[in-house]
Coordinates of C-alpha atoms and ligand atoms in Angstrom, one line a residue:
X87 CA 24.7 22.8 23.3
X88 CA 23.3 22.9 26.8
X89 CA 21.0 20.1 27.5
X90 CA 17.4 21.5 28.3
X91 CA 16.7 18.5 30.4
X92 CA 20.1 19.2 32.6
X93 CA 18.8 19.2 36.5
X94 CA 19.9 15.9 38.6
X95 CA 22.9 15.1 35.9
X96 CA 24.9 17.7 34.7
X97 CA 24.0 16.8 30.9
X98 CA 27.5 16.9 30.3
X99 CA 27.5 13.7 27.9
X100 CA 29.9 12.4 25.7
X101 CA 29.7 13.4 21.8
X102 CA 29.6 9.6 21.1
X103 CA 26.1 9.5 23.4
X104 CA 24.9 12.5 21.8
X105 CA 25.1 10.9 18.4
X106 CA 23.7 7.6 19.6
X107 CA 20.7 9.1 21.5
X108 CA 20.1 11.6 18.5
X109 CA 16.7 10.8 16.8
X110 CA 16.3 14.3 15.1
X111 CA 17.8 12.7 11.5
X112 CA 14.7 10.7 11.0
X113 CA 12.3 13.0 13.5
X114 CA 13.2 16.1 11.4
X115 CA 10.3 15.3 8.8
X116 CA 7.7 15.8 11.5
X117 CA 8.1 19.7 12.1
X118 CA 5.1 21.0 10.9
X119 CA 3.3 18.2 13.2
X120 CA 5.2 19.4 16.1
X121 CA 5.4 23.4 15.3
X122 CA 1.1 22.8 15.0
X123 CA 1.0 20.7 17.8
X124 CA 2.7 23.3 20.0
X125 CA 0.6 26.1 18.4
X126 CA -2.6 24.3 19.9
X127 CA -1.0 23.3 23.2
X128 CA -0.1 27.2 23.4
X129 CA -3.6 28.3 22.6
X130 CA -5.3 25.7 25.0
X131 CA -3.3 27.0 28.1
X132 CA -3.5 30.2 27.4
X133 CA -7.5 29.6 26.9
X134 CA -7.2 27.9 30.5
X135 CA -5.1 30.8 31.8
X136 CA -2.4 28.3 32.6
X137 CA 0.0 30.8 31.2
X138 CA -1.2 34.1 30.3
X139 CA -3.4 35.0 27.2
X140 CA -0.5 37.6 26.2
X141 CA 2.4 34.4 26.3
X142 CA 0.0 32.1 24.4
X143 CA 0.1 34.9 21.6
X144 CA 3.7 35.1 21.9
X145 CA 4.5 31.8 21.6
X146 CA 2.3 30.9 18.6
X147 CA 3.5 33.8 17.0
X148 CA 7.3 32.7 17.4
X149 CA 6.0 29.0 16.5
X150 CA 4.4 30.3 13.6
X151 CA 7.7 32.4 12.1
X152 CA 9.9 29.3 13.1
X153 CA 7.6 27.1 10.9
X154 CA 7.6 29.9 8.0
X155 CA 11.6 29.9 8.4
X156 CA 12.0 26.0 7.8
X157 CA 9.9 26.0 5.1
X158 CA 11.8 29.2 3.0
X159 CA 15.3 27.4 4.1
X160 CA 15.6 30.5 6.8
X161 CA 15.8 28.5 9.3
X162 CA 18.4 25.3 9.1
X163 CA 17.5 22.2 10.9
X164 CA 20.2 21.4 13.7
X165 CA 21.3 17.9 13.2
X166 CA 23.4 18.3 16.5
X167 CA 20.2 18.8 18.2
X168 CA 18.3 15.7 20.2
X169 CA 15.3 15.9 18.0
X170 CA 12.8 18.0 16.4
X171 CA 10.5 18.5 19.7
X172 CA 14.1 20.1 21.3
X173 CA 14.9 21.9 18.4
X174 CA 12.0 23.2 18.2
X175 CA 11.9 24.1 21.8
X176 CA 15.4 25.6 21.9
X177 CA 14.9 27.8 18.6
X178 CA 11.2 29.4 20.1
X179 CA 13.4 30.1 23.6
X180 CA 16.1 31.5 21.5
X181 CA 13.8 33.7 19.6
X182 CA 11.6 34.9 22.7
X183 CA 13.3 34.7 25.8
X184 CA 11.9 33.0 29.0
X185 CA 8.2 33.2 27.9
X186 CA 9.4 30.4 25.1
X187 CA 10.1 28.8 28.2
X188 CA 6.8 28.7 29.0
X189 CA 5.4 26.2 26.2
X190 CA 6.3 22.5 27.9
X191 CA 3.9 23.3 30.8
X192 CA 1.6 20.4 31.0
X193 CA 2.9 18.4 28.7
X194 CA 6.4 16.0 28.1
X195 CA 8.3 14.7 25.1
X196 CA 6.0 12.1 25.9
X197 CA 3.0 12.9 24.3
X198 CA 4.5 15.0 22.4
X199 CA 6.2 12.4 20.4
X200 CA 2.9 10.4 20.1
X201 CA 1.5 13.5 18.8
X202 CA 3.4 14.0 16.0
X203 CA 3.9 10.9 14.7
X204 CA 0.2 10.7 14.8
X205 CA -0.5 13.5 12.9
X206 CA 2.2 12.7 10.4
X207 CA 0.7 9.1 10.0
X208 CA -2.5 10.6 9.3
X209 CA -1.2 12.6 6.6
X210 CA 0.8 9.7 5.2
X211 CA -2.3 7.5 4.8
X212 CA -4.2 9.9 3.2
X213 CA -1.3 10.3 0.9
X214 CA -1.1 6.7 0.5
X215 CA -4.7 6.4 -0.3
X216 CA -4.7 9.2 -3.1
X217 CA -1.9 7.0 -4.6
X218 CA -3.3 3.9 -4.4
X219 CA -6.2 5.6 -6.3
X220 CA -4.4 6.8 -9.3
X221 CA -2.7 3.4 -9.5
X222 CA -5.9 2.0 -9.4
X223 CA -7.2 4.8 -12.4
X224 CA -4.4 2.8 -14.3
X225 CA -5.4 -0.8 -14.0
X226 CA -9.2 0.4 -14.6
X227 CA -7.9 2.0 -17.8
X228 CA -5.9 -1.4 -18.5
X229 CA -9.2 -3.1 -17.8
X230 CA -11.6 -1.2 -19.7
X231 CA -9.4 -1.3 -22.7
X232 CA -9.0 -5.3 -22.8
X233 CA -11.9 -6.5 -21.1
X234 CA -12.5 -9.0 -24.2
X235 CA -8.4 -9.8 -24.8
X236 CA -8.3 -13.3 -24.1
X237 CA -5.8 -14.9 -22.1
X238 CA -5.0 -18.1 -20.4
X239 CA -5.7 -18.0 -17.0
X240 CA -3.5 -19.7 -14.7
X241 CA -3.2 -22.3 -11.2
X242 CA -0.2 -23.9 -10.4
X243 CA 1.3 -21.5 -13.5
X244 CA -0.5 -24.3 -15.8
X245 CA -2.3 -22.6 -18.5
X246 CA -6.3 -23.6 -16.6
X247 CA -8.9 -21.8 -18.3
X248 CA -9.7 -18.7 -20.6
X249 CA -10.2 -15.5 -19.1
X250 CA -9.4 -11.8 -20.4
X251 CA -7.2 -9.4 -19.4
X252 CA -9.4 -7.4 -18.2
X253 CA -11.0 -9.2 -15.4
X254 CA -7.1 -10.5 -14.6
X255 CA -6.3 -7.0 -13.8
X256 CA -9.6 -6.3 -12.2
X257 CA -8.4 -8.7 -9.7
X258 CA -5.9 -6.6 -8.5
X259 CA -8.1 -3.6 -8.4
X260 CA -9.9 -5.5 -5.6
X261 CA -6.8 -6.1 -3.6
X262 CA -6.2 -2.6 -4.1
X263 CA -9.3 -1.3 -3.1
X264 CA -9.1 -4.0 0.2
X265 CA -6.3 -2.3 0.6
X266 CA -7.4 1.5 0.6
X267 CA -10.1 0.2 3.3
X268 CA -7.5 -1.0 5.8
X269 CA -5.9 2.6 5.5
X270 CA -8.9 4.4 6.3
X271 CA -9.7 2.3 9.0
X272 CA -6.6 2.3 10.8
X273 CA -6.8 5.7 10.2
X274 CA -9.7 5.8 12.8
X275 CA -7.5 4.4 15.3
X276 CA -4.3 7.1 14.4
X277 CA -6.8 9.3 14.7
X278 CA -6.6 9.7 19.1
X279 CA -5.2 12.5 20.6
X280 CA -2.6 11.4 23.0
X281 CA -1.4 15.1 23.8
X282 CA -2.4 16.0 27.3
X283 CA -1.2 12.9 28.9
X284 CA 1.9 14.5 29.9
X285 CA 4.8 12.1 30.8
X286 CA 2.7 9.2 31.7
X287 CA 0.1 10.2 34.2
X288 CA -1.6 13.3 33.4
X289 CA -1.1 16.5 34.9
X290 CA -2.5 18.7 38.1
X291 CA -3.2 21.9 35.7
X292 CA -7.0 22.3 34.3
X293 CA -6.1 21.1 30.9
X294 CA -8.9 21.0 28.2
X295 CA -7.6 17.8 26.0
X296 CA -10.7 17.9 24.1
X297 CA -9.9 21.8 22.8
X298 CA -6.4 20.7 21.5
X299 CA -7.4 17.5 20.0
X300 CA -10.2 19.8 18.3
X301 CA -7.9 22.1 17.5
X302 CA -5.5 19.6 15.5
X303 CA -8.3 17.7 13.9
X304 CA -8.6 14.7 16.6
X305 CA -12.2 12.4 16.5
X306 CA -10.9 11.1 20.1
X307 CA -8.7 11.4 23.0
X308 CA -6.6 9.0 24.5
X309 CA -8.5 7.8 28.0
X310 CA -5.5 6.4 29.6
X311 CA -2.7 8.5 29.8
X312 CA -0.1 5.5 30.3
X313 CA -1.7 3.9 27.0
X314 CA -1.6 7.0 25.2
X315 CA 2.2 7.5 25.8
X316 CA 2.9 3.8 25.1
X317 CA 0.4 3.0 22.0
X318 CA 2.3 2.3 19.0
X319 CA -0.5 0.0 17.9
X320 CA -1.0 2.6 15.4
X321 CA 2.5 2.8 13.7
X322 CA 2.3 -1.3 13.7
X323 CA -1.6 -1.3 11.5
X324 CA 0.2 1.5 9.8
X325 CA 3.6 -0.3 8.7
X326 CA 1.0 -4.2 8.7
X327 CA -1.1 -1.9 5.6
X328 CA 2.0 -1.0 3.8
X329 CA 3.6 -4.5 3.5
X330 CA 0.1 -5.8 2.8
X331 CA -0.2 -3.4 -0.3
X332 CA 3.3 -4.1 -0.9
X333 CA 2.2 -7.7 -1.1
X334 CA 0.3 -6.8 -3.4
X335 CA 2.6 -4.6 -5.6
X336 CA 4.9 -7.4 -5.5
X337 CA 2.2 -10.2 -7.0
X338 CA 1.7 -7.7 -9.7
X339 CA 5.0 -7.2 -10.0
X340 CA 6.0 -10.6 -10.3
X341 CA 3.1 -11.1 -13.1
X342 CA 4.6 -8.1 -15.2
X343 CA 8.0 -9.8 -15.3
X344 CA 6.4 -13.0 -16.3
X345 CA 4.4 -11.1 -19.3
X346 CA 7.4 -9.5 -20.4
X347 CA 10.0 -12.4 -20.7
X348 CA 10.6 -14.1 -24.0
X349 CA 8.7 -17.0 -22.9
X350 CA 5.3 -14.9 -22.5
X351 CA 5.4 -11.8 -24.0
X352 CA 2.1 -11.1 -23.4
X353 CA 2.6 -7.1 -22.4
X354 CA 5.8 -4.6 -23.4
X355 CA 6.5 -2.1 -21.2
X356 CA 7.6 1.6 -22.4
X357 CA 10.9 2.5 -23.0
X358 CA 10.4 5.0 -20.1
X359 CA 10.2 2.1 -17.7
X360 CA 12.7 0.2 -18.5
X361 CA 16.6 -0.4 -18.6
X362 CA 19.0 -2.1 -20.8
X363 CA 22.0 -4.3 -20.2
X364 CA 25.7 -2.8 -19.9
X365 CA 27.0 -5.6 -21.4
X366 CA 23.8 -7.7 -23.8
X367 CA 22.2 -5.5 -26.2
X368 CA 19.6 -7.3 -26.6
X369 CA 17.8 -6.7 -23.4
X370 CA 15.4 -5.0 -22.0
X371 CA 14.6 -5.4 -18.1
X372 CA 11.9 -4.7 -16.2
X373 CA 14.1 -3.3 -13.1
X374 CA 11.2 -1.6 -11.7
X375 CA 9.1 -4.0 -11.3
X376 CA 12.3 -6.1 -9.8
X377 CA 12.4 -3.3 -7.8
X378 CA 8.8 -3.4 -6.2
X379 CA 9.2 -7.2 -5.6
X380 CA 12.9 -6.5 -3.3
X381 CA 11.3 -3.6 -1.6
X382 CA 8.4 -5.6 -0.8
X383 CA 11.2 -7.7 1.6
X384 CA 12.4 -4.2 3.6
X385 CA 8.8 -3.4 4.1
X386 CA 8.0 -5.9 5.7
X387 CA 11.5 -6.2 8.0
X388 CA 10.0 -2.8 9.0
X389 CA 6.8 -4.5 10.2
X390 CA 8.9 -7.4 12.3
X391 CA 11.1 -4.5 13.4
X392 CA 8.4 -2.8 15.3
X393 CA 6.7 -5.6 16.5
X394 CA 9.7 -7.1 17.7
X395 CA 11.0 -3.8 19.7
X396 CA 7.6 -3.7 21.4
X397 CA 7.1 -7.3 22.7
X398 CA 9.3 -6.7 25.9
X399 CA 8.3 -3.3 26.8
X400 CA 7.3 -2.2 30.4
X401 CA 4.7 0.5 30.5
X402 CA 4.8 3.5 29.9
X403 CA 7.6 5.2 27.9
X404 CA 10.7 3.8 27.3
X405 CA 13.7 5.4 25.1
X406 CA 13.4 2.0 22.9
X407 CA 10.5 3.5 21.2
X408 CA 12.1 6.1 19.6
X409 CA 13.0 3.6 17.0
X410 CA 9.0 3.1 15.9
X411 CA 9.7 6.0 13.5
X412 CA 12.8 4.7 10.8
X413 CA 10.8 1.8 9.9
X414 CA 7.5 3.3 9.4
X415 CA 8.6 6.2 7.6
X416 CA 10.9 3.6 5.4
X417 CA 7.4 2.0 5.1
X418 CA 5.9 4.7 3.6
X419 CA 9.0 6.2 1.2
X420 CA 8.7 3.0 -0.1
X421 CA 5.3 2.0 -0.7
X422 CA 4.7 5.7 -1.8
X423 CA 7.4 5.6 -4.7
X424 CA 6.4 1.7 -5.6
X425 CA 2.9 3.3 -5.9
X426 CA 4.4 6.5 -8.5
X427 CA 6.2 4.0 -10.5
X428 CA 3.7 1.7 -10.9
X429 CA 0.7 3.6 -11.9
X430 CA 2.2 5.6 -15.2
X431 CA 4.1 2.0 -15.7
X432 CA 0.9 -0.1 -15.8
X433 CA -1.2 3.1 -18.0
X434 CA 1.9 3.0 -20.5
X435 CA 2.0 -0.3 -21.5
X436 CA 1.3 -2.1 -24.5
X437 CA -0.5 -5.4 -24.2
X438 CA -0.1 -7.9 -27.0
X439 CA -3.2 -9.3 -27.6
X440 CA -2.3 -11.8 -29.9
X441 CA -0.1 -13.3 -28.3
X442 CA -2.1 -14.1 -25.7
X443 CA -4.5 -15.3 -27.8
X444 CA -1.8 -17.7 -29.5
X445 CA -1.1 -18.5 -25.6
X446 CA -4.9 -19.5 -25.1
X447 CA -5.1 -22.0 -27.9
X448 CA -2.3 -24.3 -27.1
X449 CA -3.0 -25.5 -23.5
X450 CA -6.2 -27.2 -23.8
X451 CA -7.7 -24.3 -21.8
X452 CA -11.3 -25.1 -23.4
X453 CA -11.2 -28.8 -21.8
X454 CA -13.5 -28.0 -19.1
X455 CA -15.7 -26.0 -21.3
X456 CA -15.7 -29.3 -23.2
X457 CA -16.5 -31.3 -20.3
X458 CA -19.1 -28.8 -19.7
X459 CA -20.9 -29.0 -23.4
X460 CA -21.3 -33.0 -22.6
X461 CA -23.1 -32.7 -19.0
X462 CA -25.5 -30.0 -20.9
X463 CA -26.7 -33.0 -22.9
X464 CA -26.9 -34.9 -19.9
X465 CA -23.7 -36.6 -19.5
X466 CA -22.6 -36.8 -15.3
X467 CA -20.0 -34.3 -14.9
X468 CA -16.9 -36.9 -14.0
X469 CA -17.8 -39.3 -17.0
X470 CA -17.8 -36.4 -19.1
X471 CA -14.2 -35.5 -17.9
X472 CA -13.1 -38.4 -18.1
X473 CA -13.8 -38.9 -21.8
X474 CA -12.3 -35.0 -22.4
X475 CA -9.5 -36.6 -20.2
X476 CA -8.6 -39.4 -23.3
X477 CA -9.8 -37.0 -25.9
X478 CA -7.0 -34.9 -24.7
X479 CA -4.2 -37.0 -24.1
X480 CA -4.9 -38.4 -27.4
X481 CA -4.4 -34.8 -29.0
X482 CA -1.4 -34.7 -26.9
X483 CA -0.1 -37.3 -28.6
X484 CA -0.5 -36.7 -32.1
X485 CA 0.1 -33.1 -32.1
X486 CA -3.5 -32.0 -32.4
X487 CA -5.7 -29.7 -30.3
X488 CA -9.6 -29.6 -29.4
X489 CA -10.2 -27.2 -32.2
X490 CA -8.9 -29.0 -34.9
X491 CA -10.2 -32.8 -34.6
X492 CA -13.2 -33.2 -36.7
X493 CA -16.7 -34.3 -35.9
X494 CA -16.0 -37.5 -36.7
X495 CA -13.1 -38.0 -34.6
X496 CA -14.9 -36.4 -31.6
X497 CA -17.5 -39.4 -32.2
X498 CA -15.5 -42.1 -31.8
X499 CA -15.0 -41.3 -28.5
X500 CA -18.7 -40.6 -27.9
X501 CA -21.7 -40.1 -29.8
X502 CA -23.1 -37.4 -27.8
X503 CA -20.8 -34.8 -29.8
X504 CA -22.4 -32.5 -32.1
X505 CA -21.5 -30.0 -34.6
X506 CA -22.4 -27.5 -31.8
X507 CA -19.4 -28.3 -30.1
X508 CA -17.1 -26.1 -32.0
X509 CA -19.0 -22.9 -30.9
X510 CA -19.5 -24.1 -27.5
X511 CA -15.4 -24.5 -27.2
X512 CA -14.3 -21.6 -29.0
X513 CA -12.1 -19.3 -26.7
X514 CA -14.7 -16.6 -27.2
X515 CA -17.7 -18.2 -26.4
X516 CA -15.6 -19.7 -22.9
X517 CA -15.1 -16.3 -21.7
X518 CA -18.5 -14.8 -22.7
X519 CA -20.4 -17.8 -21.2
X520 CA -18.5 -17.3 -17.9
X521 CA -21.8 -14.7 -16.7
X522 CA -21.4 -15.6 -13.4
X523 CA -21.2 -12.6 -10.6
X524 CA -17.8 -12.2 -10.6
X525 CA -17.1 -14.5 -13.6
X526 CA -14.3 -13.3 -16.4
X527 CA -17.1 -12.6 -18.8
X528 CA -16.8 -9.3 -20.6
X529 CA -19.8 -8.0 -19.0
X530 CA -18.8 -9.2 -15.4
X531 CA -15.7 -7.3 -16.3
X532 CA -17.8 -3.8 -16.9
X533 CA -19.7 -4.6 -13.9
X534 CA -16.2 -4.7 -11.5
X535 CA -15.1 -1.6 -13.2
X536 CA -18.7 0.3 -12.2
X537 CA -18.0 -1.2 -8.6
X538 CA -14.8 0.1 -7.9
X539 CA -15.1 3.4 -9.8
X540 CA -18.2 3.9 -7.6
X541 CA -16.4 3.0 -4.5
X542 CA -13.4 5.3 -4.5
X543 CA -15.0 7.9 -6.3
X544 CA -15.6 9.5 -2.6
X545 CA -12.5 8.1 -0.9
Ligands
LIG717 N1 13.0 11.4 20.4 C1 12.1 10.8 21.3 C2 11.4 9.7 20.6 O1 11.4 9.7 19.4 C3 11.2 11.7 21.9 C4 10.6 11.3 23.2 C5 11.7 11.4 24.3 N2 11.2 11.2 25.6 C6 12.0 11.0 26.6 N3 11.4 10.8 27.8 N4 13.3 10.9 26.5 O2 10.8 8.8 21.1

């Protein structure tokens, strides 16, 4: 195909550099962004009689059937071709003649580019954002469900102190929710208009910047042309949020592997979500949440990736950039299927109570709730431990736990026990004590539930 951009060189180039300078495999995804983005660059100079009123109709018209033409399979995307924005060009030129010539007045691949990925990003992180949401409708569900299921709660993966299940998975609905906030907000900063900044310094025709960034649903423009051609600050936030959240999915990830081994078994996952063994019949693996943890490693190479092919950069364009776009759209595939996976995986499961109440009363969880019940009859805190300390290590020893010794024994090491004790270090009372804002209490549970049901009831 005849190179549109043939002038000083002949554009007679080797297949080999064709291939390699091809971008149009990954740039593909963004027609609509570009076929809209043309639409309003069309109507904007026709508005400011750049080009006449009668070729601004024209051209939107053609733009709008080559749009309709992708989308019914009409119309077959060119894989031979540069990249979308040429494709696009070439097909509208094709179609109409010298007036589709007409449509890269005032404006460069530049911008263009810039544009579209814009726009696409914006749609991605809204995207993103309704699926962090129904992952979050999971855990809430999970929460609601077993916010008095007792567990042991964990530091250093040493069973620590009682907490339910609940307000375990209510911690991840924060992250989540953290997590939904950093999308919208570097959705403020996608949200520029870069289109009218031609090449890298503007143009000499009356433009109206303002009409087309209207037009395409733009808060801002860009108000340095060279920075609006060479800002990918936006694709780096973007592809920062998705390993963040993928962060995230990994933790939780990681947690429901834990839960479902042998050694745990504090959760089962559905059939539906998991896989057996060619060769052991006996298992049953939680590949997808494998899965989210290894992906979580590419999503972030995608972050390095961009950052790294930035760092050296001259102002303004530079051909190097046309590799912001694999990465972050690798970004999002992935986060977006993690986030599918996860959300019907997390609603379906079964969580096995008592075993994680069987968990909870082996580990000496209640020993600073022990501690606790002595310094309320006026024992300093770290004599108090340290006595809970013996007590413990004595259990240790001969098989026992804190439940089971009897008054008696309890006053040998100190005669400020009571038979009150025993309610005061039962599991349940531990976690119903704990009202503290933000405390695993069940009530402190319902509370974070209300707060984050509240909050992205509007998002
Ligand atoms: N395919 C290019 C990219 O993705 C479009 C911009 C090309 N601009 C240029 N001056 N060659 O970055």
């Amino acid at each position: 195909m005849a190179k549109m951009w043939a002038g000083l060189t002949s554009g007679l180039t080797e297949k080999i550099a064709d291939d390699f300078n091809s971008s149009i495999k990954v740039d593909s995804r963004m027609y609509k962004q570009d076929i809209l983005g043309s639409m309003a660059h069309a109507s904007m100079l026709g508005a400011k009689n750049i080009i006449s009123k009668q070729d601004a109709d024209k051209l939107i018209d053609g733009l709008d059937g080559i749009l309709t033409d992708i989308e019914s399979g009409k119309l077959e995307i060119d894989y031979s071709a540069e990249d979308i924005h040429m494709f696009v060009e070439q097909v509208l030129t094709e179609r109409l003649g010298d007036v589709g010539k007409k449509l890269h007045t005032a404006r460069s691949r530049n911008d263009q580019v810039a544009l579209d990925t814009r726009m696409y990003l914006k749609d991605c992180t809204d995207q993103i954002v309704l699926k962090i949401k129904d992952l979050l409708e999971a855990i809430l569900f999970k929460a609601e469900e077993h916010k008095c299921s007792i567990m042991p709660g964990y530091t250093h993966l040493q069973r620590a102190q009682p907490i339910t299940f609940g307000h375990h998975l209510m911690a991840y609905a924060m992250m989540l929710y953290r997590d939904i906030q950093r999308f919208l907000d570097a959705k403020k900063r996608i949200n520029v208009s870069p289109i009218g900044c031609c090449a890298l310094a503007g143009t000499t025709y009356e433009t109206d910047r303002e009409m087309e960034a209207k037009l395409l649903g733009f808060d801002e423009i860009a108000l340095n042309s060279i920075d609006g051609v060479s800002d990918r600050d936006f694709c780096i936030e973007f592809s920062s949020n998705c390993a963040t959240l993928m962060m995230h999915l990994s933790r939780l990830s990681e947690e429901i592997l834990l839960w479902t081994s042998w050694e745990f078994k504090f959760v089962e996952l559905s059939d539906a979500f998991t896989t057996g063994s060619s060769i052991m019949p006996q298992k049953k693996n939680s590949d997808m949440a494998e899965l989210v943890r290894g992906k979580t490693g590419r999503v972030y190479g995608n972050l390095m990736s961009i950052l790294t092919m930035l760092k050296g950069l001259p102002l303004a364009y530079n051909k190097d950039m046309q590799e912001d776009k694999e990465g972050v759209f690798d970004s999002f595939d992935t986060v977006k299927m993690c986030l599918e996976v996860l959300a019907p995986m997390i609603k379906s499961m079964k969580v096995l109570e008592e075993n994680m109440l069987l968990a909870s009363q082996k580990g000496f969880i209640n020993a600073t709730d022990l501690a606790d019940y002595m310094v309320k009859k006026g024992m300093p805190f770290r004599s108090a431990y340290k006595i809970v300390g013996k007590i413990v290590s004595d259990c240790i020893k001969d098989g026992k736990v804190l439940e089971t010794l009897t008054l008696d024994e309890y006053k040998k090491y100190d005669q400020i026990f009571d038979n009150d004790l025993f309610k005061e270090i039962s599991l349940k009372t531990c976690v119903e004590k704990r009202i503290s804002k933000g405390g695993t209490s069940p009530k402190s549970v319902e509370e974070q539930i209300a707060f984050i049901k509240e909050k992205i009831q509007n998002v």
